[in-house]
Short mmCIF file of C-alpha atoms in Angstrom, two decimals:
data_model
loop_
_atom_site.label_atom_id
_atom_site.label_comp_id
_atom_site.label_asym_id
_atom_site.label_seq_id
_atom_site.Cartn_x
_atom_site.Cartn_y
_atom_site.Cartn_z
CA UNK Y 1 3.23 36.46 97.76
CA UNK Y 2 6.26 36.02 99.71
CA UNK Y 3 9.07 34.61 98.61
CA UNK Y 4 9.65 30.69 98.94
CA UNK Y 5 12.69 30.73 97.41
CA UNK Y 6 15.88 31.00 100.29
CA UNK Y 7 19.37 31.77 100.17
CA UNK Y 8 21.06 28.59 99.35
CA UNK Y 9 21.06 25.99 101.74
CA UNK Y 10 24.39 25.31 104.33
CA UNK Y 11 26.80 22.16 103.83
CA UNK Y 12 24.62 19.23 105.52
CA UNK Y 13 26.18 18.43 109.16
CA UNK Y 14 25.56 14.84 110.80
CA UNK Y 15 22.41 14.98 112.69
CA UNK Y 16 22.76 14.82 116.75
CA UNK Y 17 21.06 12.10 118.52
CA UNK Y 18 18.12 14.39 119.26
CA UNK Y 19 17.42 14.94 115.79
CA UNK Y 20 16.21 11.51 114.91
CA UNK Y 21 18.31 7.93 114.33
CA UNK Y 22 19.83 8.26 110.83
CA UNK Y 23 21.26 5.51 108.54
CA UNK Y 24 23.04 2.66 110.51
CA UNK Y 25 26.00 0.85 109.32
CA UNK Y 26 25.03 -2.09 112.64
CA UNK Y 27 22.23 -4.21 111.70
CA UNK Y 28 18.94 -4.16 113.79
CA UNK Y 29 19.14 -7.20 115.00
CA UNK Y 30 22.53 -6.72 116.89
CA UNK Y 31 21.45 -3.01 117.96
CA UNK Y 32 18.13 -3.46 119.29
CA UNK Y 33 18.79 -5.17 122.51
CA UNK Y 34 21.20 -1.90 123.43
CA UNK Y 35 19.45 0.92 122.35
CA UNK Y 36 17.84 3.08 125.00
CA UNK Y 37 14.17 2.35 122.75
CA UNK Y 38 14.19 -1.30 124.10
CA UNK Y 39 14.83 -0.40 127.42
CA UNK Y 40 12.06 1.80 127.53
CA UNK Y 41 9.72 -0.40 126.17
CA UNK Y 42 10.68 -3.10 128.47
CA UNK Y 43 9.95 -0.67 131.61
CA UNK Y 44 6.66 -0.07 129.74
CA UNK Y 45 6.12 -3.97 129.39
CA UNK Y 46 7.27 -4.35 133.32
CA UNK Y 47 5.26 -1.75 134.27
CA UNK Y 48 1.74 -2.90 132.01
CA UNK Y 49 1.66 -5.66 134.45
CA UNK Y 50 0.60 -4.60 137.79
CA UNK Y 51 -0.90 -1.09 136.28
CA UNK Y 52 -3.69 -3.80 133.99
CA UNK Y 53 -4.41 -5.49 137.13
CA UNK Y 54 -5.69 -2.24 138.50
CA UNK Y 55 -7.31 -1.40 135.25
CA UNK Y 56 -8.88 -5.01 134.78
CA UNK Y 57 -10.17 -5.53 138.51
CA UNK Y 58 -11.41 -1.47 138.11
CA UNK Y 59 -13.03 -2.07 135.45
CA UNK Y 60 -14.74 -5.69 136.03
CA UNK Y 61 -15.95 -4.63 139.39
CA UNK Y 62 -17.40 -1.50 138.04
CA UNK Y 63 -18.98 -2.69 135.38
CA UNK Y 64 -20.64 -5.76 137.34
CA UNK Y 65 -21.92 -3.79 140.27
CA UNK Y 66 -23.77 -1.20 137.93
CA UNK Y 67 -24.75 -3.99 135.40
CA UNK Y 68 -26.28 -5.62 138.94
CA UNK Y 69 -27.58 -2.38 140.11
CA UNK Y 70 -29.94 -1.77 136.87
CA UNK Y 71 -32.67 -3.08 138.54
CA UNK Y 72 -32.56 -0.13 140.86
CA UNK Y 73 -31.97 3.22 139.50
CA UNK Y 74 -28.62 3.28 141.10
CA UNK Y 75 -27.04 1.10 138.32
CA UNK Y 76 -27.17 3.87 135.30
CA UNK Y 77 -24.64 6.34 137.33
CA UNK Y 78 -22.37 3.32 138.95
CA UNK Y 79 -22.18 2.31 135.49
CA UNK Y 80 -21.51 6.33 134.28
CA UNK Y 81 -18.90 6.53 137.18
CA UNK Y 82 -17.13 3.17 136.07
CA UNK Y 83 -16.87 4.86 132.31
CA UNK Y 84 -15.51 7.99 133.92
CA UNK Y 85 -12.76 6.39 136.12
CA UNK Y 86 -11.72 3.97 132.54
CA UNK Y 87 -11.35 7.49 131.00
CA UNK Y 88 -9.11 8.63 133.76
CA UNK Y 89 -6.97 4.80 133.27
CA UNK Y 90 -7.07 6.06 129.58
CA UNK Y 91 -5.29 9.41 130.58
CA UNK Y 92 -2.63 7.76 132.46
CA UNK Y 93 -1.97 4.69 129.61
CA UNK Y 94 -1.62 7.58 127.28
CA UNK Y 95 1.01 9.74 129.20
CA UNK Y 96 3.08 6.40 130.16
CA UNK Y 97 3.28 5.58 126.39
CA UNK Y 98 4.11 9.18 125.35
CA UNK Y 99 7.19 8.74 127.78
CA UNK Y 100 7.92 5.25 127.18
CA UNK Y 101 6.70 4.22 123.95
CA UNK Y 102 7.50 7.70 122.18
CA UNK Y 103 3.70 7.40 121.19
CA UNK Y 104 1.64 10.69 121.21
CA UNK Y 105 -2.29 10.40 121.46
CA UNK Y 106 -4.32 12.98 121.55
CA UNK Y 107 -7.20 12.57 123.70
CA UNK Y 108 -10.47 11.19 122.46
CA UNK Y 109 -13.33 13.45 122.13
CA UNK Y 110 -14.81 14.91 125.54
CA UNK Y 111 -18.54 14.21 127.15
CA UNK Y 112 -20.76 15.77 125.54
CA UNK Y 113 -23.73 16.73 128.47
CA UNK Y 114 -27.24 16.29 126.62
CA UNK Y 115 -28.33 18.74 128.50
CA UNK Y 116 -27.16 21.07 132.05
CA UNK Y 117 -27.70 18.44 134.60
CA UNK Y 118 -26.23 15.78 136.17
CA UNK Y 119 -28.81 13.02 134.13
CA UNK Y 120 -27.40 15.26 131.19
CA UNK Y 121 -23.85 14.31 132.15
CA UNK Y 122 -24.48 10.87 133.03
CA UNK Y 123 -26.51 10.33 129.43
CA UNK Y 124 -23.41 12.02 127.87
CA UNK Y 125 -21.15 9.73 129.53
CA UNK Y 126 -23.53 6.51 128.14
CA UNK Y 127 -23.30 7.27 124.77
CA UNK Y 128 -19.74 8.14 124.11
CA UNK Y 129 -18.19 5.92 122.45
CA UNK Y 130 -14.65 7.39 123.35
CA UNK Y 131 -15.90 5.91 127.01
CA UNK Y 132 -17.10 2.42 126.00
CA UNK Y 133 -13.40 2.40 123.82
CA UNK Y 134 -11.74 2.70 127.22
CA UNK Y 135 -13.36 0.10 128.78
CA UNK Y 136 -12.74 -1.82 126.45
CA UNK Y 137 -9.02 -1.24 126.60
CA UNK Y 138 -8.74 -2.03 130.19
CA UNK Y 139 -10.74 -5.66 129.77
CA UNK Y 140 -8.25 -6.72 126.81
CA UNK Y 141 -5.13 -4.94 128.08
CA UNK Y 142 -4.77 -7.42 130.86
CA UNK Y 143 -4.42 -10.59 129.14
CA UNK Y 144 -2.28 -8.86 126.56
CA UNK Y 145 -0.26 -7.42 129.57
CA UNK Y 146 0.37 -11.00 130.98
CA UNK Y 147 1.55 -12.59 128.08
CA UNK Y 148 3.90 -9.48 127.00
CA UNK Y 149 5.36 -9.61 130.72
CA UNK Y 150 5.94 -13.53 131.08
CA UNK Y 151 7.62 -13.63 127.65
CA UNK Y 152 9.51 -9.96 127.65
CA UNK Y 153 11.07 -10.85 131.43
CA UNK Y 154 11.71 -15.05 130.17
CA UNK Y 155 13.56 -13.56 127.35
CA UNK Y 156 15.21 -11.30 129.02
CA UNK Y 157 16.35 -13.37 132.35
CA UNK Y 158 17.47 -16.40 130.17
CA UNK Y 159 19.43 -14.33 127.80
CA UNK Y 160 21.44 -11.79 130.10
CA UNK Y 161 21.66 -14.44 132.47
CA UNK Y 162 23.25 -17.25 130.61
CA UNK Y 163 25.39 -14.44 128.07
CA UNK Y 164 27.05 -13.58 131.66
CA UNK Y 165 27.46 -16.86 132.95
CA UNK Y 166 31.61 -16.58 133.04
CA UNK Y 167 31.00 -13.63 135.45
CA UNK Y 168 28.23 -15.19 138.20
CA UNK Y 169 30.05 -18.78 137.54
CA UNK Y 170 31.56 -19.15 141.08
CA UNK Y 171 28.81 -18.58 143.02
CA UNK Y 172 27.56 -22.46 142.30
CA UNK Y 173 30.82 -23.48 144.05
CA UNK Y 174 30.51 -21.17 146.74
CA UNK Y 175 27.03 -21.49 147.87
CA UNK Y 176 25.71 -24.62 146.07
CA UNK Y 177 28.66 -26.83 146.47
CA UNK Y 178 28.46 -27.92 142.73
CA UNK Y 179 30.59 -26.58 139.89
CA UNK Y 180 28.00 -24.45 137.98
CA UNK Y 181 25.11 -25.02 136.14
CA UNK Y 182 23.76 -28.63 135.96
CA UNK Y 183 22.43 -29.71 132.77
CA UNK Y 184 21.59 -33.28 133.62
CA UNK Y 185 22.06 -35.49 136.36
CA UNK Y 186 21.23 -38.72 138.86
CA UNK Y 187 22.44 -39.68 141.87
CA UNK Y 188 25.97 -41.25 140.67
CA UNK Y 189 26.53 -39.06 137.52
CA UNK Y 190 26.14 -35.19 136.58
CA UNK Y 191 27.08 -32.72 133.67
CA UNK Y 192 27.62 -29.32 134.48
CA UNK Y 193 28.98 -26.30 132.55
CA UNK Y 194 31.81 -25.82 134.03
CA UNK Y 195 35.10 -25.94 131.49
CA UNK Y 196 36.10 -22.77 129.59
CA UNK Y 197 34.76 -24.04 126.74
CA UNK Y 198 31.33 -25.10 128.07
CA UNK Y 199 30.90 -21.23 129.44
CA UNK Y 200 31.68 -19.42 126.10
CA UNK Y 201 29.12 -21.40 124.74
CA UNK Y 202 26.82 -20.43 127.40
CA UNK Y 203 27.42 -17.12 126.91
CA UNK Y 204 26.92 -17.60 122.80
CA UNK Y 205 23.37 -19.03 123.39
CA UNK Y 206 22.78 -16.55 125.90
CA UNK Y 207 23.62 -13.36 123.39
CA UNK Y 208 21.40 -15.37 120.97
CA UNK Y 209 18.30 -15.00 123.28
CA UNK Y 210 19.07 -11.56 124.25
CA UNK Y 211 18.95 -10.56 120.18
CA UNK Y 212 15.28 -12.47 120.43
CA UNK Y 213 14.57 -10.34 123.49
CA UNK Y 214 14.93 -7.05 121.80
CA UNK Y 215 13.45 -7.40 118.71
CA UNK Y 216 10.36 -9.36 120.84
CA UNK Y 217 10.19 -6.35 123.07
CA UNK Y 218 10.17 -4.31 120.09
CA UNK Y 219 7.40 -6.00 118.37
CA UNK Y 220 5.61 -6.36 121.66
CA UNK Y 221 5.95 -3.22 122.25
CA UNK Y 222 4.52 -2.03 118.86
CA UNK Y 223 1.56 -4.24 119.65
CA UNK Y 224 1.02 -1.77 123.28
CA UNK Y 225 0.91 1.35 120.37
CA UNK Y 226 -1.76 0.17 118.55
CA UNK Y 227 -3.45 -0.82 121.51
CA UNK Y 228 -2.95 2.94 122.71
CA UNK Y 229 -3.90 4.34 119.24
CA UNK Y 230 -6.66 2.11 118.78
CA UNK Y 231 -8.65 2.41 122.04
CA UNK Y 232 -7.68 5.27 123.63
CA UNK Y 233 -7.20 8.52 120.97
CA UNK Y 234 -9.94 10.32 119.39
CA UNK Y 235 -12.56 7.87 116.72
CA UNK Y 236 -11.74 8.30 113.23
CA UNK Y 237 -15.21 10.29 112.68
CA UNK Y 238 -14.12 12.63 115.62
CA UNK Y 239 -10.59 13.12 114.07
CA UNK Y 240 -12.06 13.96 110.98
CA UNK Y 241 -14.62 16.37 112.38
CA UNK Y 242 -11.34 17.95 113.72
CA UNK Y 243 -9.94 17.88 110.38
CA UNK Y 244 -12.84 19.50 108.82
CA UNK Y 245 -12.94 22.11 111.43
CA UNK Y 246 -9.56 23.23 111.07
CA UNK Y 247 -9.55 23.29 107.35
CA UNK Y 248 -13.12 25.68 107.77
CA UNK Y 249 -11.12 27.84 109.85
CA UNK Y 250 -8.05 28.19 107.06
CA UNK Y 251 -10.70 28.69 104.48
CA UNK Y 252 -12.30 31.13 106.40
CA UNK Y 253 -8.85 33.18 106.89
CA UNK Y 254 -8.15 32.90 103.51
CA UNK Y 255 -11.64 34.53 102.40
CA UNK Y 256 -11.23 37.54 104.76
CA UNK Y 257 -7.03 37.82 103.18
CA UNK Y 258 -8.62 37.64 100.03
CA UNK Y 259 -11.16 40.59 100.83
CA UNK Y 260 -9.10 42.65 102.63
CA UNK Y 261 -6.63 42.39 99.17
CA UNK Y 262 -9.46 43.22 97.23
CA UNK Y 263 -10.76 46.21 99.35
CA UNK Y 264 -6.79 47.27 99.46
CA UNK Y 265 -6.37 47.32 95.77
CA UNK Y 266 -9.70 48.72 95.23
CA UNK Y 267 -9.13 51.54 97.92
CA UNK Y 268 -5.58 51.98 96.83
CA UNK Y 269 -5.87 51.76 93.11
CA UNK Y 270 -9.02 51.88 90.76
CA UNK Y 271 -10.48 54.38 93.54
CA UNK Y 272 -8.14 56.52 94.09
CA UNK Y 273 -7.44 57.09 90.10
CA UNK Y 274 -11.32 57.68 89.88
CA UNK Y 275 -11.45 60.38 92.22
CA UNK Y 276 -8.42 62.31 90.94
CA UNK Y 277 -9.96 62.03 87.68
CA UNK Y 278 -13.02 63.17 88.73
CA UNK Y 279 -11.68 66.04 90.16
CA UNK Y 280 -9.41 66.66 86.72
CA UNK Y 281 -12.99 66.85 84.91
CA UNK Y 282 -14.29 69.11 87.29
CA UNK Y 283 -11.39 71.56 86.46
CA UNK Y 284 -11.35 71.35 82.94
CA UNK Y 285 -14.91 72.07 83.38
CA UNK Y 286 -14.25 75.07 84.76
CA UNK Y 287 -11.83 76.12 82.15
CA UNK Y 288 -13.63 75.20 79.32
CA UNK Y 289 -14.52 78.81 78.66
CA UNK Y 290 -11.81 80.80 79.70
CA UNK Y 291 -8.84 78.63 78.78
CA UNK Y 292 -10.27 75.55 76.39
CA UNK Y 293 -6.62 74.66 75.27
CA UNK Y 294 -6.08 74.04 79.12
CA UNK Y 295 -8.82 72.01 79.08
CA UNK Y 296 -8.16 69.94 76.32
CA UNK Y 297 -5.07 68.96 77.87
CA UNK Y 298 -6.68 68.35 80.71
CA UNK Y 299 -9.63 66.10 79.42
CA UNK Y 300 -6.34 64.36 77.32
CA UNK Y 301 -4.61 63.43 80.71
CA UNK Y 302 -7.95 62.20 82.50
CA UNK Y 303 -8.45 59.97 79.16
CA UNK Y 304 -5.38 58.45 80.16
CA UNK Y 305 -6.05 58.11 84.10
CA UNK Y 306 -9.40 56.31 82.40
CA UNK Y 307 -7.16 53.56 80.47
CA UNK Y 308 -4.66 52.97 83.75
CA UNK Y 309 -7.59 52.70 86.16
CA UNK Y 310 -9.80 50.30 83.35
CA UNK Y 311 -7.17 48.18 83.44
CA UNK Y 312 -6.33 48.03 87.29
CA UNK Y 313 -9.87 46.82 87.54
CA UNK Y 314 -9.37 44.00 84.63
CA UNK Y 315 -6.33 43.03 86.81
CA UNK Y 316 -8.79 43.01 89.95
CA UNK Y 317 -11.09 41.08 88.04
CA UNK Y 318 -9.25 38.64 86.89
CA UNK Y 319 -7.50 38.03 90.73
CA UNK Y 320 -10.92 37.39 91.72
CA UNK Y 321 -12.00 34.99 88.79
CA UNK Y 322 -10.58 35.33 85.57
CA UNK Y 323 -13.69 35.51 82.78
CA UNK Y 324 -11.68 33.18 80.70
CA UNK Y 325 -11.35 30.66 82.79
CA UNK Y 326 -15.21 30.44 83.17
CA UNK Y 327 -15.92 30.32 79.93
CA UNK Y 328 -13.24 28.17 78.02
CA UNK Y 329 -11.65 26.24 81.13
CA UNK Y 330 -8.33 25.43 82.34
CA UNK Y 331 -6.21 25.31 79.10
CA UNK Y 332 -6.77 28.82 77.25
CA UNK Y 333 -7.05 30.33 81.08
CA UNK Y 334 -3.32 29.16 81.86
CA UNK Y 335 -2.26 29.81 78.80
CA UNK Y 336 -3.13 33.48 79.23
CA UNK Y 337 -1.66 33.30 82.54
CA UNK Y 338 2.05 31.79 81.03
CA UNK Y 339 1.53 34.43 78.49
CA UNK Y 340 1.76 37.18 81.25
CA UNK Y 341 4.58 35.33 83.01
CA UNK Y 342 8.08 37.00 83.04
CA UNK Y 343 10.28 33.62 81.75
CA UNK Y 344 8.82 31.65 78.89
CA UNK Y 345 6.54 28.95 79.84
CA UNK Y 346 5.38 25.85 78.52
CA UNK Y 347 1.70 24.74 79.08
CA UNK Y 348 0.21 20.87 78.70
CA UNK Y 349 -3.54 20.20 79.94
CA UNK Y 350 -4.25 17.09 79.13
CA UNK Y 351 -8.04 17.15 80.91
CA UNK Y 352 -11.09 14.28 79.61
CA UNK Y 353 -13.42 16.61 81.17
CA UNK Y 354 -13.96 19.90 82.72
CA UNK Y 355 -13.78 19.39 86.86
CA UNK Y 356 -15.87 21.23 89.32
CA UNK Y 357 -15.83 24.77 89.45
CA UNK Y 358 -14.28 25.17 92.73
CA UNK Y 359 -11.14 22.43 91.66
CA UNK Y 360 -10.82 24.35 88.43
CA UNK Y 361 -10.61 27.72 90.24
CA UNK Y 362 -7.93 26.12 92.57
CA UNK Y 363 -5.90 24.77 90.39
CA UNK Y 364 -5.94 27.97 88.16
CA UNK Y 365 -4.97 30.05 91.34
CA UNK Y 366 -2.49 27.17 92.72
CA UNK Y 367 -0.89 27.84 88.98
CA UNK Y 368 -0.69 31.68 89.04
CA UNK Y 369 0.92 32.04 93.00
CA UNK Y 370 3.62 29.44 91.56
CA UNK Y 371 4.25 31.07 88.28
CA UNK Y 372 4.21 34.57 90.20
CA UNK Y 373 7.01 33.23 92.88
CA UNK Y 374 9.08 31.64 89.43
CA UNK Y 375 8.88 35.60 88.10
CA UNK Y 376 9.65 36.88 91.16
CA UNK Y 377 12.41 34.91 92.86
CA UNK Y 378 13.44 31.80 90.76
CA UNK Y 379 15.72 33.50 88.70
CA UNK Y 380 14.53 31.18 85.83
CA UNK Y 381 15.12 31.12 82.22
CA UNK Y 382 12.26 28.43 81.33
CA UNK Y 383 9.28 26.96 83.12
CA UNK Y 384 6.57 24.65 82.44
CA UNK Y 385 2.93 23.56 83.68
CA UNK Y 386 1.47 20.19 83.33
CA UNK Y 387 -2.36 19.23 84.38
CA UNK Y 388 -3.75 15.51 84.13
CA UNK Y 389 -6.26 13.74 85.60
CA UNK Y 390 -4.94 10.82 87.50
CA UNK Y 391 -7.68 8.15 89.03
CA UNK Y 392 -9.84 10.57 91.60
CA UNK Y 393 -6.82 13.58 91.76
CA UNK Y 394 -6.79 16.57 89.30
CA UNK Y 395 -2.39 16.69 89.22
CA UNK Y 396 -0.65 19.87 88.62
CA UNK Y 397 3.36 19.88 88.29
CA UNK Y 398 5.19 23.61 87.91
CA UNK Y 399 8.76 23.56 87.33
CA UNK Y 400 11.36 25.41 86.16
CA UNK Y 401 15.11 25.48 86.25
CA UNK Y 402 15.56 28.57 88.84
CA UNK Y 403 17.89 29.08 91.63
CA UNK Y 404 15.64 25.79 93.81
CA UNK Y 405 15.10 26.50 97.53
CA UNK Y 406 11.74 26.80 97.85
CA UNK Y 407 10.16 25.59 100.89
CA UNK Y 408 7.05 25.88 102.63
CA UNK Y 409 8.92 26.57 106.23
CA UNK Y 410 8.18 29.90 108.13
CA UNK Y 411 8.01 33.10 106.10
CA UNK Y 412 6.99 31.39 102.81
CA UNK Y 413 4.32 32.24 100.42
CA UNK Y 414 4.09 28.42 99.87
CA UNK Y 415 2.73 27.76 103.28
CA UNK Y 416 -0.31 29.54 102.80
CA UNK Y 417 -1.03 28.10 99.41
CA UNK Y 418 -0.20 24.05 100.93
CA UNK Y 419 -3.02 25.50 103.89
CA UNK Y 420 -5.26 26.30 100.74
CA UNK Y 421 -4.86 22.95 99.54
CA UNK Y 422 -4.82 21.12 102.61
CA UNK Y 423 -8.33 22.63 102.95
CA UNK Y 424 -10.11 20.94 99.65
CA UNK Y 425 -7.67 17.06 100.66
CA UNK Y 426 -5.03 18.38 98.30
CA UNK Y 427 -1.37 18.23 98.66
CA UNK Y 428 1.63 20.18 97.94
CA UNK Y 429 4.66 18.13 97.49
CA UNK Y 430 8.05 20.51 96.54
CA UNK Y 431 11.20 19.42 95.18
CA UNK Y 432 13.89 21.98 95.22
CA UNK Y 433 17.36 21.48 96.14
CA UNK Y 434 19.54 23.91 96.37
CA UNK Y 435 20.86 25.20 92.75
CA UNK Y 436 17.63 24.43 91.32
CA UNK Y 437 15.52 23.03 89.23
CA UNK Y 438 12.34 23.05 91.47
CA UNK Y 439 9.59 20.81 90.65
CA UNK Y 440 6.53 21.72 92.99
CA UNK Y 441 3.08 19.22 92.45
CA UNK Y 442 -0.11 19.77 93.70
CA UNK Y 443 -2.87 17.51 93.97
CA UNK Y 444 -6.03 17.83 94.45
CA UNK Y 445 -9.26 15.66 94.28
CA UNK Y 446 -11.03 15.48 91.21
CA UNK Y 447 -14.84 16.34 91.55
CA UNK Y 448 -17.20 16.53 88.35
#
């Protein structure tokens, strides 16, 4: 296993503006209505206008025309085509609010043909729901976009407007012939906001709407994201499906590792031992009647290649699936395993019940790559292991009060083992600062 455990971390720096906002000392409230996020929402607001009317009228007059056409056979593939072109709308919504909206979608699942022809595709096209989703979108994104523009540019022409009043002031006396803005009048009396003092309160009410502008334009535009997310990215049963697939294919990569190990060690090792100690018989054989003191020494030494290569194969054995574990379960088996461990470690199980085979062996193996890196690298004088059952999750905490640092970035053995976890919905959560201790925790679900 590599090593997980760095050289000790550098003196934290202040992150740059492309690394992500970090704490704020200005309030929200006040810092919203200048941060480069609420301007590009409010382009994506300004834009969601005119780019829904497209979508809406698109999708109305597509839908209508094939839904009128189903008397004739020409309806089915207007009504296909219509789905198609709300896919391509979908494309489009999706890169505007990756740029705007900092929102990344991945696209929904593709058309599935039912079979190699074009009443294949248009079938396909019918019965994905990914298609009937983006339809969907671009009926209820109009209203939505109405309402978010109307309020997003009131807010936002009131407030800028009246907070610089003192500077736009003069052209009411200019071009209106009246001293500024008029509150109230009739035709013998008027009030208008003209006096110093009537301006900086302007201006005060004015800042006031433009702090409601940008925290409306942020809200509104949080409203667009799940919108986006909702409608337009891949169903929950197709994002699992992905899920699934790419843990199959870690599992999968893991089995082969594991095999290739096991054909290594066996190639390297037990089989290599057994041949040279074949060969040693052979010879002693030989001089069994000319020289039998040679061959007792001889027989003595392959004795001893027997005990080394018996042993490599226990080792083997127990890599693959240790006989203990099997028969007695997770407490004796990881006791035997801290028993082997270079620093002294402390074992709790505290188990109602056996789990599944497959947790059990997890969790066994999770147990034995940690306590191998805290041998190895942690530079530990004590460690412990804890196992519990917590609601549905089998829990497993390893610490130990080593050198910290482990990580599961590039390079680390702990990458491959969060991958093995990731695989079965189990976790890997580390805590290691620098200068130790190191408190790692898997998780994993609990299955009888």
């Amino acid at each position: 296993m590599d090593t997980a455990y760095g050289s000790p971390s550098p003196a934290p720096r202040a992150p740059r503006a492309s690394e992500g906002p970090g704490p704020h000392r200005v309030p929200f409230v006040l810092r919203a209505p200048f941060s480069g996020r609420t301007w590009r929402e409010f382009l994506h607001l300004l834009l969601s206008l005119p780019i829904a009317i497209v979508m809406f009228t698109y999708a109305v007059t597509m839908t209508s025309l094939g839904a009128g056409l189903l008397i004739t056979f020409l309806g089915i593939p207007v009504l296909a085509a219509g789905l198609v072109g709300c896919r391509g709308l979908g494309a489009l919504e999706r890169a505007r609010a990756r740029a705007l909206l900092g929102l990344d979608v991945r696209a929904p699942e593709p058309i599935r043909a039912t079979r190699p022809s074009p009443i294949g595709l248009i079938s396909g096209v019918l019965k994905s729901g990914a298609s009937w989703r983006h339809l969907l979108y671009c009926l209820l994104h109009f209203p939505w976009a109405v309402f978010a523009f109307t309020v997003s540019v009131t807010l936002w022409s009131l407030g800028w407007g009246l907070l610089t009043y003192p500077l736009w002031r003069w052209t009411f006396p200019m071009y209106l012939g009246q001293d500024g803005i008029q509150l109230y009048g009739d035709e013998t009396h008027g009030f208008y906001l003209d006096t110093p003092f009537e301006m900086a309160m302007t201006s005060v009410i004015g800042l006031l709407f433009v702090l409601v502008w940008g925290g409306a334009v942020r809200g509104l535009g949080q409203v667009d994201r799940l919108l986006v997310h909702g409608l337009l990215g891949p169903s929950r049963l197709a994002g699992r499906v992905s899920e699934l697939e790419s843990d199959r294919t870690a599992v999968s990569e893991t089995a082969a590792a594991d095999l290739r190990r096991i054909e290594r060690d066996l190639h390297d090792g037990a089989q290599a031992r057994l041949v040279a100690l074949a060969m040693d018989l052979g010879l002693a054989r030989e001089k069994l009647q000319e020289d039998p003191e040679a061959a007792a020494r001889m027989v003595d030494e392959a004795h001893g290649e027997v005990k080394i290569a018996l042993q490599e194969l226990r080792d083997l054995a127990r890599g693959i699936h240790p006989a203990i574990l099997t028969d007695r379960g997770l407490d004796p088996a990881l006791s035997a395993l801290a028993a082997r461990c270079a620093v002294p470690v402390r074992v709790s199980v505290d188990l109602p019940a056996r789990p599944a085979a497959a947790i059990e062996g997890i969790a066994y193996f999770t147990v034995s790559e940690l306590l191998r890196n805290v041998s190895e690298h942690a530079r530990a004088s004590s460690a412990s292991v804890d196992v519990w059952r917590s609601g549905d999750r089998l829990m497993v905490l390893v610490s130990d009060n080593g050198r910290g640092g482990a990580h599961t970035g590039p390079g680390s053995g702990l990458s491959g083992l969060a991958e093995r976890l990731d695989a079965v919905d189990g976790l890997l959560l580390i805590d290691s600062p620098a200068g130790g201790p190191t408190t790692i925790t898997a998780e994993l679900p609990w299955r009888d």
